mmCIF file of C-alpha atoms and ligand atoms in Angstrom:
data_model
loop_
_atom_site.group_PDB
_atom_site.id
_atom_site.type_symbol
_atom_site.label_atom_id
_atom_site.label_comp_id
_atom_site.label_asym_id
_atom_site.label_seq_id
_atom_site.Cartn_x
_atom_site.Cartn_y
_atom_site.Cartn_z
ATOM 1 C CA UNK A 1340 -14.712 -24.363 -5.102
ATOM 2 C CA UNK A 1341 -10.877 -23.615 -6.394
ATOM 3 C CA UNK A 1342 -7.869 -23.212 -4.587
ATOM 4 C CA UNK A 1343 -4.385 -22.229 -6.099
ATOM 5 C CA UNK A 1344 -1.080 -22.945 -5.074
ATOM 6 C CA UNK A 1345 2.382 -21.491 -6.121
ATOM 7 C CA UNK A 1346 5.099 -23.186 -4.839
ATOM 8 C CA UNK A 1347 8.602 -21.878 -6.013
ATOM 9 C CA UNK A 1348 7.567 -21.070 -9.269
ATOM 10 C CA UNK A 1349 10.358 -19.543 -11.554
ATOM 11 C CA UNK A 1350 9.975 -18.521 -15.282
ATOM 12 C CA UNK A 1351 13.260 -18.084 -17.430
ATOM 13 C CA UNK A 1352 12.907 -16.648 -21.287
ATOM 14 C CA UNK A 1353 15.916 -17.648 -22.743
ATOM 15 C CA UNK A 1354 18.592 -16.015 -20.395
ATOM 16 C CA UNK A 1355 16.053 -13.614 -18.579
ATOM 17 C CA UNK A 1356 14.712 -14.793 -15.632
ATOM 18 C CA UNK A 1357 10.990 -13.007 -15.724
ATOM 19 C CA UNK A 1358 9.988 -14.758 -12.276
ATOM 20 C CA UNK A 1359 12.143 -15.861 -9.640
ATOM 21 C CA UNK A 1360 10.798 -18.279 -7.307
ATOM 22 C CA UNK A 1361 7.129 -17.342 -6.240
ATOM 23 C CA UNK A 1362 5.327 -18.902 -3.329
ATOM 24 C CA UNK A 1363 1.594 -18.164 -2.665
ATOM 25 C CA UNK A 1364 -1.663 -19.742 -1.592
ATOM 26 C CA UNK A 1365 -4.689 -18.305 -3.377
ATOM 27 C CA UNK A 1366 -7.873 -19.230 -1.253
ATOM 28 C CA UNK A 1367 -11.274 -20.527 -2.517
ATOM 29 C CA UNK A 1368 -13.434 -17.490 -3.587
ATOM 30 C CA UNK A 1369 -10.912 -14.933 -2.653
ATOM 31 C CA UNK A 1370 -10.054 -11.832 -4.725
ATOM 32 C CA UNK A 1371 -6.376 -11.496 -5.384
ATOM 33 C CA UNK A 1372 -4.731 -8.755 -7.145
ATOM 34 C CA UNK A 1373 -1.011 -9.167 -8.369
ATOM 35 C CA UNK A 1374 0.006 -5.391 -8.448
ATOM 36 C CA UNK A 1375 3.707 -4.037 -9.446
ATOM 37 C CA UNK A 1376 5.406 -1.842 -11.996
ATOM 38 C CA UNK A 1377 5.463 -2.924 -15.822
ATOM 39 C CA UNK A 1378 7.821 -5.716 -16.364
ATOM 40 C CA UNK A 1379 7.719 -7.218 -12.932
ATOM 41 C CA UNK A 1380 6.487 -10.447 -14.176
ATOM 42 C CA UNK A 1381 2.806 -10.060 -13.652
ATOM 43 C CA UNK A 1382 1.391 -11.148 -17.032
ATOM 44 C CA UNK A 1383 3.759 -13.833 -16.728
ATOM 45 C CA UNK A 1384 2.615 -15.046 -13.728
ATOM 46 C CA UNK A 1385 -1.065 -14.971 -14.951
ATOM 47 C CA UNK A 1386 0.066 -16.748 -18.466
ATOM 48 C CA UNK A 1387 1.718 -19.681 -16.145
ATOM 49 C CA UNK A 1388 -1.547 -19.983 -13.938
ATOM 50 C CA UNK A 1389 -3.443 -20.018 -17.205
ATOM 51 C CA UNK A 1390 -1.610 -22.811 -18.874
ATOM 52 C CA UNK A 1391 -0.576 -20.335 -21.831
ATOM 53 C CA UNK A 1392 2.953 -20.577 -20.675
ATOM 54 C CA UNK A 1393 5.166 -23.545 -19.731
ATOM 55 C CA UNK A 1394 6.538 -23.323 -15.816
ATOM 56 C CA UNK A 1395 10.201 -23.436 -15.975
ATOM 57 C CA UNK A 1396 10.524 -24.604 -11.938
ATOM 58 C CA UNK A 1397 8.392 -25.105 -9.175
ATOM 59 C CA UNK A 1398 4.723 -26.410 -8.716
ATOM 60 C CA UNK A 1399 1.268 -25.178 -9.205
ATOM 61 C CA UNK A 1400 -1.650 -26.544 -8.030
ATOM 62 C CA UNK A 1401 -5.286 -26.247 -8.506
ATOM 63 C CA UNK A 1402 -7.463 -27.739 -5.476
ATOM 64 C CA UNK A 1403 -4.264 -29.597 -4.458
ATOM 65 C CA UNK A 1404 -3.867 -31.330 -7.724
ATOM 66 C CA UNK A 1405 -0.451 -30.352 -9.299
ATOM 67 C CA UNK A 1406 -1.433 -28.929 -12.816
ATOM 68 C CA UNK A 1407 1.733 -28.115 -14.388
ATOM 69 C CA UNK A 1408 1.449 -30.260 -17.305
ATOM 70 C CA UNK A 1409 -2.452 -29.657 -17.795
ATOM 71 C CA UNK A 1410 -3.224 -27.932 -20.690
ATOM 72 C CA UNK A 1411 -5.312 -24.570 -20.525
ATOM 73 C CA UNK A 1412 -8.373 -26.136 -21.526
ATOM 74 C CA UNK A 1413 -8.673 -28.848 -18.892
ATOM 75 C CA UNK A 1414 -7.808 -26.405 -15.976
ATOM 76 C CA UNK A 1415 -10.696 -24.595 -15.700
ATOM 77 C CA UNK A 1416 -9.545 -21.348 -15.679
ATOM 78 C CA UNK A 1417 -10.880 -18.398 -17.860
ATOM 79 C CA UNK A 1418 -8.892 -15.265 -19.121
ATOM 80 C CA UNK A 1419 -9.940 -11.967 -19.871
ATOM 81 C CA UNK A 1420 -7.292 -9.380 -21.699
ATOM 82 C CA UNK A 1421 -6.556 -6.132 -22.028
ATOM 83 C CA UNK A 1422 -7.108 -6.068 -25.602
ATOM 84 C CA UNK A 1423 -10.566 -7.864 -25.348
ATOM 85 C CA UNK A 1424 -9.229 -10.512 -27.959
ATOM 86 C CA UNK A 1425 -12.972 -10.980 -29.277
ATOM 87 C CA UNK A 1426 -13.444 -12.192 -32.999
ATOM 88 C CA UNK A 1427 -13.845 -9.511 -34.884
ATOM 89 C CA UNK A 1428 -16.289 -11.110 -37.668
ATOM 90 C CA UNK A 1429 -18.442 -12.971 -35.136
ATOM 91 C CA UNK A 1430 -21.348 -11.044 -33.328
ATOM 92 C CA UNK A 1431 -21.623 -10.788 -29.831
ATOM 93 C CA UNK A 1432 -23.760 -13.918 -29.535
ATOM 94 C CA UNK A 1433 -21.354 -15.882 -31.506
ATOM 95 C CA UNK A 1434 -18.376 -14.676 -29.598
ATOM 96 C CA UNK A 1435 -20.105 -15.722 -26.104
ATOM 97 C CA UNK A 1436 -21.157 -19.129 -27.864
ATOM 98 C CA UNK A 1437 -17.692 -19.966 -29.604
ATOM 99 C CA UNK A 1438 -15.971 -21.900 -26.511
ATOM 100 C CA UNK A 1439 -19.106 -23.880 -25.629
ATOM 101 C CA UNK A 1440 -19.340 -25.001 -29.084
ATOM 102 C CA UNK A 1441 -15.930 -26.151 -29.054
ATOM 103 C CA UNK A 1442 -16.541 -28.051 -25.989
ATOM 104 C CA UNK A 1443 -19.398 -29.598 -28.136
ATOM 105 C CA UNK A 1444 -21.942 -28.513 -25.172
ATOM 106 C CA UNK A 1445 -25.438 -29.517 -26.112
ATOM 107 C CA UNK A 1446 -27.332 -26.353 -27.522
ATOM 108 C CA UNK A 1447 -29.957 -25.907 -24.901
ATOM 109 C CA UNK A 1448 -27.037 -25.797 -22.453
ATOM 110 C CA UNK A 1449 -25.194 -23.458 -24.301
ATOM 111 C CA UNK A 1450 -27.956 -21.027 -24.627
ATOM 112 C CA UNK A 1451 -29.121 -21.396 -21.091
ATOM 113 C CA UNK A 1452 -25.161 -20.404 -20.300
ATOM 114 C CA UNK A 1453 -25.238 -17.396 -22.696
ATOM 115 C CA UNK A 1454 -28.638 -16.114 -21.538
ATOM 116 C CA UNK A 1455 -27.492 -16.162 -17.861
ATOM 117 C CA UNK A 1456 -24.083 -14.217 -18.936
ATOM 118 C CA UNK A 1457 -26.312 -12.073 -21.061
ATOM 119 C CA UNK A 1458 -28.775 -10.974 -18.143
ATOM 120 C CA UNK A 1459 -25.542 -10.535 -15.650
ATOM 121 C CA UNK A 1460 -23.921 -8.090 -17.997
ATOM 122 C CA UNK A 1461 -26.979 -6.411 -19.436
ATOM 123 C CA UNK A 1462 -25.737 -6.866 -23.062
ATOM 124 C CA UNK A 1463 -28.646 -8.212 -24.398
ATOM 125 C CA UNK A 1464 -29.153 -4.978 -26.773
ATOM 126 C CA UNK A 1465 -25.761 -5.819 -28.282
ATOM 127 C CA UNK A 1466 -26.212 -9.327 -29.139
ATOM 128 C CA UNK A 1467 -26.031 -9.034 -33.018
ATOM 129 C CA UNK A 1468 -23.580 -6.475 -33.147
ATOM 130 C CA UNK A 1469 -19.819 -7.174 -34.218
ATOM 131 C CA UNK A 1470 -17.398 -6.104 -32.057
ATOM 132 C CA UNK A 1471 -16.318 -2.862 -33.873
ATOM 133 C CA UNK A 1472 -19.731 -1.894 -33.479
ATOM 134 C CA UNK A 1473 -19.328 -1.583 -29.677
ATOM 135 C CA UNK A 1474 -18.010 0.844 -27.515
ATOM 136 C CA UNK A 1475 -14.938 -0.077 -25.415
ATOM 137 C CA UNK A 1476 -16.797 -0.578 -22.138
ATOM 138 C CA UNK A 1477 -19.326 -2.830 -24.018
ATOM 139 C CA UNK A 1478 -16.204 -4.691 -25.612
ATOM 140 C CA UNK A 1479 -15.025 -5.348 -22.222
ATOM 141 C CA UNK A 1480 -18.439 -6.549 -20.913
ATOM 142 C CA UNK A 1481 -18.345 -9.115 -23.931
ATOM 143 C CA UNK A 1482 -14.982 -10.062 -22.920
ATOM 144 C CA UNK A 1483 -16.177 -10.587 -19.425
ATOM 145 C CA UNK A 1484 -19.120 -12.757 -20.850
ATOM 146 C CA UNK A 1485 -16.902 -14.795 -22.873
ATOM 147 C CA UNK A 1486 -15.178 -15.674 -19.539
ATOM 148 C CA UNK A 1487 -18.532 -16.269 -17.250
ATOM 149 C CA UNK A 1488 -20.492 -18.509 -20.097
ATOM 150 C CA UNK A 1489 -17.092 -21.074 -19.121
ATOM 151 C CA UNK A 1490 -18.049 -21.511 -15.816
ATOM 152 C CA UNK A 1491 -14.621 -21.488 -14.583
ATOM 153 C CA UNK A 1492 -13.273 -22.384 -11.171
ATOM 154 C CA UNK A 1493 -10.535 -19.370 -11.482
ATOM 155 C CA UNK A 1494 -11.269 -16.076 -13.168
ATOM 156 C CA UNK A 1495 -7.949 -14.265 -14.442
ATOM 157 C CA UNK A 1496 -7.858 -10.830 -15.476
ATOM 158 C CA UNK A 1497 -4.913 -9.396 -17.184
ATOM 159 C CA UNK A 1498 -5.240 -5.322 -16.598
ATOM 160 C CA UNK A 1499 -8.889 -5.445 -17.854
ATOM 161 C CA UNK A 1500 -9.448 -1.991 -17.630
ATOM 162 C CA UNK A 1501 -6.584 -0.494 -19.140
ATOM 163 C CA UNK A 1502 -8.211 0.838 -22.329
ATOM 164 C CA UNK A 1503 -11.155 2.621 -20.837
ATOM 165 C CA UNK A 1504 -11.148 6.137 -19.926
ATOM 166 C CA UNK A 1505 -11.175 7.171 -16.479
ATOM 167 C CA UNK A 1506 -14.863 7.371 -16.044
ATOM 168 C CA UNK A 1507 -15.632 4.100 -17.448
ATOM 169 C CA UNK A 1508 -12.603 2.444 -15.668
ATOM 170 C CA UNK A 1509 -14.134 3.337 -12.079
ATOM 171 C CA UNK A 1510 -17.397 2.100 -13.249
ATOM 172 C CA UNK A 1511 -16.438 -1.267 -14.702
ATOM 173 C CA UNK A 1512 -14.627 -1.532 -11.465
ATOM 174 C CA UNK A 1513 -17.054 -1.548 -9.416
ATOM 175 C CA UNK A 1514 -19.226 -4.213 -11.876
ATOM 176 C CA UNK A 1515 -16.359 -6.489 -11.996
ATOM 177 C CA UNK A 1516 -16.207 -6.768 -7.989
ATOM 178 C CA UNK A 1517 -19.953 -6.938 -7.929
ATOM 179 C CA UNK A 1518 -19.787 -9.632 -10.397
ATOM 180 C CA UNK A 1519 -17.132 -11.573 -8.432
ATOM 181 C CA UNK A 1520 -19.086 -11.235 -4.950
ATOM 182 C CA UNK A 1521 -22.047 -12.745 -6.872
ATOM 183 C CA UNK A 1522 -20.478 -15.262 -8.458
ATOM 184 C CA UNK A 1523 -18.193 -16.536 -6.025
ATOM 185 C CA UNK A 1524 -15.216 -17.397 -8.324
ATOM 186 C CA UNK A 1525 -11.548 -17.180 -7.207
ATOM 187 C CA UNK A 1526 -10.472 -14.627 -9.063
ATOM 188 C CA UNK A 1527 -6.816 -13.542 -9.952
ATOM 189 C CA UNK A 1528 -6.486 -9.881 -11.200
ATOM 190 C CA UNK A 1529 -3.460 -8.096 -12.678
ATOM 191 C CA UNK A 1530 -2.630 -4.251 -12.461
ATOM 192 C CA UNK A 1531 -0.274 -1.977 -12.594
ATOM 193 C CA UNK A 1532 -2.841 0.396 -11.052
ATOM 194 C CA UNK A 1533 -2.431 0.474 -7.238
ATOM 195 C CA UNK A 1534 -6.139 2.204 -7.025
ATOM 196 C CA UNK A 1535 -7.402 -0.700 -8.648
ATOM 197 C CA UNK A 1536 -5.694 -2.951 -6.400
ATOM 198 C CA UNK A 1537 -6.560 -1.422 -3.276
ATOM 199 C CA UNK A 1538 -10.164 -1.083 -4.040
ATOM 200 C CA UNK A 1539 -10.591 -4.793 -5.581
ATOM 201 C CA UNK A 1540 -8.449 -6.890 -3.497
ATOM 202 C CA UNK A 1541 -9.009 -9.205 -0.580
ATOM 203 C CA UNK A 1542 -5.116 -9.829 -0.943
ATOM 204 C CA UNK A 1543 -2.593 -7.536 -2.676
ATOM 205 C CA UNK A 1544 0.393 -9.255 -3.887
ATOM 206 C CA UNK A 1545 2.869 -6.687 -4.677
ATOM 207 C CA UNK A 1546 5.568 -7.683 -7.037
ATOM 208 C CA UNK A 1547 8.946 -6.180 -8.228
ATOM 209 C CA UNK A 1548 11.664 -7.579 -10.394
ATOM 210 C CA UNK A 1549 9.737 -11.288 -10.476
ATOM 211 C CA UNK A 1550 9.518 -11.469 -6.966
ATOM 212 C CA UNK A 1551 6.757 -11.227 -4.178
ATOM 213 C CA UNK A 1552 7.894 -8.235 -2.138
ATOM 214 C CA UNK A 1553 4.432 -8.422 0.102
ATOM 215 C CA UNK A 1554 1.385 -10.081 0.093
ATOM 216 C CA UNK A 1555 -1.476 -9.142 2.177
ATOM 217 C CA UNK A 1556 -4.829 -7.314 2.677
ATOM 218 C CA UNK A 1557 -4.911 -3.671 1.475
ATOM 219 C CA UNK A 1558 -4.961 -2.243 4.677
ATOM 220 C CA UNK A 1559 -2.225 -4.118 6.060
ATOM 221 C CA UNK A 1560 -0.021 -3.116 3.138
ATOM 222 C CA UNK A 1561 -1.389 0.646 3.316
ATOM 223 C CA UNK A 1562 -0.618 0.830 6.756
ATOM 224 C CA UNK A 1563 2.408 -1.368 7.059
ATOM 225 C CA UNK A 1564 4.487 -1.595 4.031
ATOM 226 C CA UNK A 1565 7.237 -4.062 4.498
ATOM 227 C CA UNK A 1566 9.824 -1.679 2.612
ATOM 228 C CA UNK A 1567 10.044 2.086 1.223
ATOM 229 C CA UNK A 1568 9.428 0.519 -2.304
ATOM 230 C CA UNK A 1569 5.924 -0.634 -1.379
ATOM 231 C CA UNK A 1570 5.115 2.338 0.811
ATOM 232 C CA UNK A 1571 6.001 4.513 -2.386
ATOM 233 C CA UNK A 1572 4.230 2.439 -4.550
ATOM 234 C CA UNK A 1573 0.837 2.097 -2.881
ATOM 235 C CA UNK A 1574 -1.316 5.263 -1.956
ATOM 236 C CA UNK A 1575 -1.743 8.501 -4.022
ATOM 237 C CA UNK A 1576 -0.307 10.740 -3.927
ATOM 238 C CA UNK A 1577 2.379 8.570 -2.791
ATOM 239 C CA UNK A 1578 4.144 8.904 0.364
ATOM 240 C CA UNK A 1579 6.445 11.471 1.018
ATOM 241 C CA UNK A 1580 10.272 10.567 2.133
ATOM 242 C CA UNK A 1581 12.630 12.590 4.273
ATOM 243 C CA UNK A 1582 16.043 11.466 4.799
ATOM 244 C CA UNK A 1583 17.766 11.711 8.299
ATOM 245 C CA UNK A 1584 19.635 9.739 10.920
ATOM 246 C CA UNK A 1585 19.558 8.766 14.131
ATOM 247 C CA UNK A 1586 20.650 10.876 17.535
ATOM 248 C CA UNK A 1587 20.932 8.977 20.428
ATOM 249 C CA UNK A 1588 20.531 10.508 24.234
ATOM 250 C CA UNK A 1589 20.380 8.353 27.643
ATOM 251 C CA UNK A 1590 19.097 5.730 25.211
ATOM 252 C CA UNK A 1591 16.041 7.754 23.802
ATOM 253 C CA UNK A 1592 16.363 7.871 19.622
ATOM 254 C CA UNK A 1593 15.584 10.935 17.819
ATOM 255 C CA UNK A 1594 14.960 11.096 13.955
ATOM 256 C CA UNK A 1595 17.161 14.301 12.648
ATOM 257 C CA UNK A 1596 16.046 15.392 9.473
ATOM 258 C CA UNK A 1597 17.052 18.857 7.513
ATOM 259 C CA UNK A 1598 16.280 21.253 10.125
ATOM 260 C CA UNK A 1599 13.681 19.277 12.150
ATOM 261 C CA UNK A 1600 13.698 16.544 15.235
ATOM 262 C CA UNK A 1601 11.104 14.061 15.597
ATOM 263 C CA UNK A 1602 10.453 11.549 18.234
ATOM 264 C CA UNK A 1603 10.930 7.663 17.794
ATOM 265 C CA UNK A 1604 8.304 5.839 19.327
ATOM 266 C CA UNK A 1605 9.737 2.965 21.272
ATOM 267 C CA UNK A 1606 6.685 1.209 21.134
ATOM 268 C CA UNK A 1607 6.193 1.315 17.463
ATOM 269 C CA UNK A 1608 9.691 1.062 16.202
ATOM 270 C CA UNK A 1609 11.781 -0.559 19.203
ATOM 271 C CA UNK A 1610 14.794 0.208 20.737
ATOM 272 C CA UNK A 1611 17.416 -0.824 18.135
ATOM 273 C CA UNK A 1612 18.818 2.261 16.977
ATOM 274 C CA UNK A 1613 22.268 3.615 17.048
ATOM 275 C CA UNK A 1614 23.955 6.844 16.723
ATOM 276 C CA UNK A 1615 24.288 8.223 13.087
ATOM 277 C CA UNK A 1616 22.411 5.445 11.687
ATOM 278 C CA UNK A 1617 20.796 6.705 8.364
ATOM 279 C CA UNK A 1618 17.145 6.669 8.221
ATOM 280 C CA UNK A 1619 14.299 7.551 5.999
ATOM 281 C CA UNK A 1620 10.987 9.274 7.607
ATOM 282 C CA UNK A 1621 7.646 8.433 5.728
ATOM 283 C CA UNK A 1622 4.908 10.620 6.018
ATOM 284 C CA UNK A 1623 1.390 10.390 3.972
ATOM 285 C CA UNK A 1624 0.283 13.504 2.212
ATOM 286 C CA UNK A 1625 -2.405 13.729 5.004
ATOM 287 C CA UNK A 1626 -0.204 13.136 7.738
ATOM 288 C CA UNK A 1627 1.607 16.635 6.851
ATOM 289 C CA UNK A 1628 -0.946 18.595 8.025
ATOM 290 C CA UNK A 1629 -1.381 22.132 7.275
ATOM 291 C CA UNK A 1630 -1.941 24.424 10.115
ATOM 292 C CA UNK A 1631 -4.348 27.076 9.392
ATOM 293 C CA UNK A 1632 -3.454 30.797 10.558
ATOM 294 C CA UNK A 1633 -6.555 31.328 12.403
ATOM 295 C CA UNK A 1634 -5.431 28.285 14.645
ATOM 296 C CA UNK A 1635 -1.793 28.816 14.423
ATOM 297 C CA UNK A 1636 -1.784 30.477 18.027
ATOM 298 C CA UNK A 1637 -2.416 27.244 19.837
ATOM 299 C CA UNK A 1638 -0.472 24.716 17.604
ATOM 300 C CA UNK A 1639 3.393 24.379 17.377
ATOM 301 C CA UNK A 1640 3.992 24.437 13.583
ATOM 302 C CA UNK A 1641 6.673 22.243 12.793
ATOM 303 C CA UNK A 1642 8.113 24.085 9.863
ATOM 304 C CA UNK A 1643 7.344 27.066 7.387
ATOM 305 C CA UNK A 1644 7.219 26.337 3.548
ATOM 306 C CA UNK A 1645 6.311 28.439 0.548
ATOM 307 C CA UNK A 1646 3.390 26.449 -1.627
ATOM 308 C CA UNK A 1647 4.636 25.741 -5.113
ATOM 309 C CA UNK A 1648 1.414 24.837 -6.721
ATOM 310 C CA UNK A 1649 -1.885 23.271 -5.748
ATOM 311 C CA UNK A 1650 -4.058 21.039 -6.963
ATOM 312 C CA UNK A 1651 -7.856 21.832 -6.192
ATOM 313 C CA UNK A 1652 -9.881 18.625 -6.192
ATOM 314 C CA UNK A 1653 -13.004 20.047 -4.541
ATOM 315 C CA UNK A 1654 -13.420 17.749 -1.520
ATOM 316 C CA UNK A 1655 -9.567 18.231 -0.917
ATOM 317 C CA UNK A 1656 -6.911 20.253 -1.752
ATOM 318 C CA UNK A 1657 -3.333 18.934 -2.479
ATOM 319 C CA UNK A 1658 -0.301 21.474 -1.742
ATOM 320 C CA UNK A 1659 2.592 20.621 -3.494
ATOM 321 C CA UNK A 1660 5.886 22.253 -1.598
ATOM 322 C CA UNK A 1661 9.358 21.559 -0.476
ATOM 323 C CA UNK A 1662 11.176 21.669 2.552
ATOM 324 C CA UNK A 1663 15.346 21.828 3.234
ATOM 325 C CA UNK A 1664 15.541 20.746 -0.179
ATOM 326 C CA UNK A 1665 12.905 17.667 -0.156
ATOM 327 C CA UNK A 1666 9.592 17.944 -2.019
ATOM 328 C CA UNK A 1667 6.279 16.975 -0.455
ATOM 329 C CA UNK A 1668 2.773 16.799 -0.956
ATOM 330 C CA UNK A 1669 0.352 17.635 1.908
ATOM 331 C CA UNK A 1670 -3.397 16.924 1.763
ATOM 332 C CA UNK A 1671 -5.864 19.758 2.979
ATOM 333 C CA UNK A 1672 -9.120 18.353 4.367
ATOM 334 C CA UNK A 1673 -10.866 21.528 4.807
ATOM 335 C CA UNK A 1674 -9.824 23.118 1.518
ATOM 336 C CA UNK A 1675 -9.766 26.903 1.203
ATOM 337 C CA UNK A 1676 -7.890 28.934 -1.829
ATOM 338 C CA UNK A 1677 -4.205 28.868 -1.244
ATOM 339 C CA UNK A 1678 -2.335 31.254 -3.355
ATOM 340 C CA UNK A 1679 0.863 30.296 -5.098
ATOM 341 C CA UNK A 1680 3.741 31.188 -2.683
ATOM 342 C CA UNK A 1681 1.893 31.672 0.071
ATOM 343 C CA UNK A 1682 3.829 30.842 3.365
ATOM 344 C CA UNK A 1683 1.769 27.810 5.042
ATOM 345 C CA UNK A 1684 2.690 26.089 8.393
ATOM 346 C CA UNK A 1685 3.004 22.575 8.358
ATOM 347 C CA UNK A 1686 3.234 19.890 11.305
ATOM 348 C CA UNK A 1687 4.108 16.079 10.829
ATOM 349 C CA UNK A 1688 1.494 13.735 12.504
ATOM 350 C CA UNK A 1689 4.559 12.031 14.252
ATOM 351 C CA UNK A 1690 1.977 9.341 15.332
ATOM 352 C CA UNK A 1691 1.374 8.044 11.420
ATOM 353 C CA UNK A 1692 5.267 8.449 10.841
ATOM 354 C CA UNK A 1693 6.737 5.528 9.020
ATOM 355 C CA UNK A 1694 10.668 4.775 9.311
ATOM 356 C CA UNK A 1695 12.651 2.677 6.931
ATOM 357 C CA UNK A 1696 16.481 1.959 6.938
ATOM 358 C CA UNK A 1697 18.208 4.577 5.086
ATOM 359 C CA UNK A 1698 20.683 1.632 3.722
ATOM 360 C CA UNK A 1699 18.301 -0.952 3.021
ATOM 361 C CA UNK A 1700 14.741 0.445 2.714
ATOM 362 C CA UNK A 1701 13.107 -1.875 4.948
ATOM 363 C CA UNK A 1702 10.660 -0.808 7.381
ATOM 364 C CA UNK A 1703 11.822 -0.544 10.769
ATOM 365 C CA UNK A 1704 8.891 -1.798 13.414
ATOM 366 C CA UNK A 1705 8.837 -2.690 16.763
ATOM 367 C CA UNK A 1706 9.525 -6.815 17.014
HETATM 368 N N1 ADP B 2732 7.909 -14.037 -24.670
HETATM 369 C C1 ADP B 2732 8.737 -13.259 -23.724
HETATM 370 N N2 ADP B 2732 10.074 -13.673 -24.457
HETATM 371 C C2 ADP B 2732 11.313 -13.136 -23.574
HETATM 372 N N3 ADP B 2732 11.082 -12.050 -22.269
HETATM 373 C C3 ADP B 2732 9.453 -11.861 -22.012
HETATM 374 C C4 ADP B 2732 8.542 -12.636 -22.630
HETATM 375 N N4 ADP B 2732 7.417 -12.137 -22.012
HETATM 376 C C5 ADP B 2732 7.571 -11.140 -20.951
HETATM 377 N N5 ADP B 2732 9.055 -11.025 -21.055
HETATM 378 C C6 ADP B 2732 10.008 -10.443 -20.040
HETATM 379 O O1 ADP B 2732 9.644 -10.902 -18.919
HETATM 380 C C7 ADP B 2732 9.581 -9.599 -17.870
HETATM 381 C C8 ADP B 2732 8.285 -9.760 -17.209
HETATM 382 O O2 ADP B 2732 7.162 -9.463 -18.361
HETATM 383 P P1 ADP B 2732 5.519 -9.509 -17.692
HETATM 384 O O3 ADP B 2732 5.045 -10.689 -17.102
HETATM 385 O O4 ADP B 2732 4.864 -9.080 -19.039
HETATM 386 O O5 ADP B 2732 5.282 -8.021 -17.089
HETATM 387 P P2 ADP B 2732 3.951 -7.468 -16.632
HETATM 388 O O6 ADP B 2732 2.854 -7.759 -16.772
HETATM 389 O O7 ADP B 2732 4.883 -7.268 -15.304
HETATM 390 O O8 ADP B 2732 4.356 -6.174 -17.149
HETATM 391 C C9 ADP B 2732 10.000 -8.385 -18.634
HETATM 392 O O9 ADP B 2732 11.115 -8.108 -18.303
HETATM 393 C C10 ADP B 2732 9.403 -9.137 -20.076
HETATM 394 O O10 ADP B 2732 10.165 -8.263 -20.989
HETATM 395 MG MG1 MG B 2733 1.513 -7.319 -18.192
#
C-alpha cells in the first residue's frame, strides 16, 4: 500500500532550475509514467522520489507521511536503471542477495525472497553467471529481480529498456506491465518514448522544461491534448499541423488554411472566435484519409497531392506528402501499392480535427 504525494516540488542545480514546481498525487497500485523530451527533468523527479537527490523546495509524502529527509533505504522504494547497475564481479544470485544481506535479513528469508523473484522472472538458469555472461534482456531481468526482492512499496524505473533492441524492448515492456499487475506495487516509470508511455501507463504525466504540461489517462492525453506540444509529442507518426486563421460569417466561424476551408464545430470548439484570429489545425495521420480512385465519384475530396514517399508496413501504409507547403503524413488503412509521385486525393476527417491557438499553442475546446 503506497501513495506518493508531490507538492510544489522544485529542484535547483546551482543556477539551473531542473524542476519548477511539480504537483502530483500518485494513487496506490497505479502505474504512472513520466514522459517528455530529454532534459525535461524526468530523472531528476525520480531521483528525488528515490531520495538520491535532495528536494530543493516542496513536500514529498509517502502514504501521507513527509519523507523529504528520509534516507533512500528507509523509504521502501526500489529503483531500476537503464544501465542495470549490477555488480560485475558478483553472480546473479549474489546480486539478488546483496541488498538483503546489507539489511541483515535472516538467511531463510533471503532465500525465500530470492526464489520468489527468480521464479517470477524465470532467471533460474543464470543464477551462477556473472552479468557479463548475460544478454541485455537477461541483465534487465536481474536488475528488476534486485528491485523485487526488496519488496518495496514503490517501484521506480528510469528508462529501463533504452539499451535493448526494438523487439526485446516490446517483449520486456509487456513483461513489466504483467509483473506490475501481478505484484500490485505502485510504480513510477520514466521514459522519453511515448509508445512506452501509452502502453504501460494508467496515468501519463507529460513533462517539459521542468513542469508538468498535462497528466491523465493515455486516452485522455491522446484525444484531448492540452496544447500543441503534447498533441505533437503523443502519437506516432505525429499529428499534422496546418496554419490558418478564422473567417467569421454571420456568427459562424470557419478555419481558412492555405487553399482549403473547414467548418469549426460550435459544440466541439465553442463560440469564442474572432475574424482573422490565428489558428493551427491538427489532424492525426489516420484523419487525413486517402480517397481511393474507385470510390472517388461519390466522395468530394478536399485536396489533391503528389505522394513524396511511402512506408509500407504491411498492415498499413504511411503516405508522406505535402499540401500548400505543409508536409503531412497520412495513414492508409487498406494498403495497396502506391507509386512515388502518384497523385492522390485526400479528405480531412473534420470530426477529428484539433484546433490550437496559433499564438499560444493552447488547445481550443468548448467550455
Ligand atoms: N547533477 C546535475 N547537475 C547539474 N545539472 C543537472 C544535474 N542533473 C541533471 N541536470 C540538468 O537538469 C535538467 C534535467 O535533467 P534530467 O532530469 O536528467 O532530464 P531527463 O531525465 O528528463 O532527460 C537538465 O537540464 C540537466 O542538464
Ligand atoms: Mg533521464
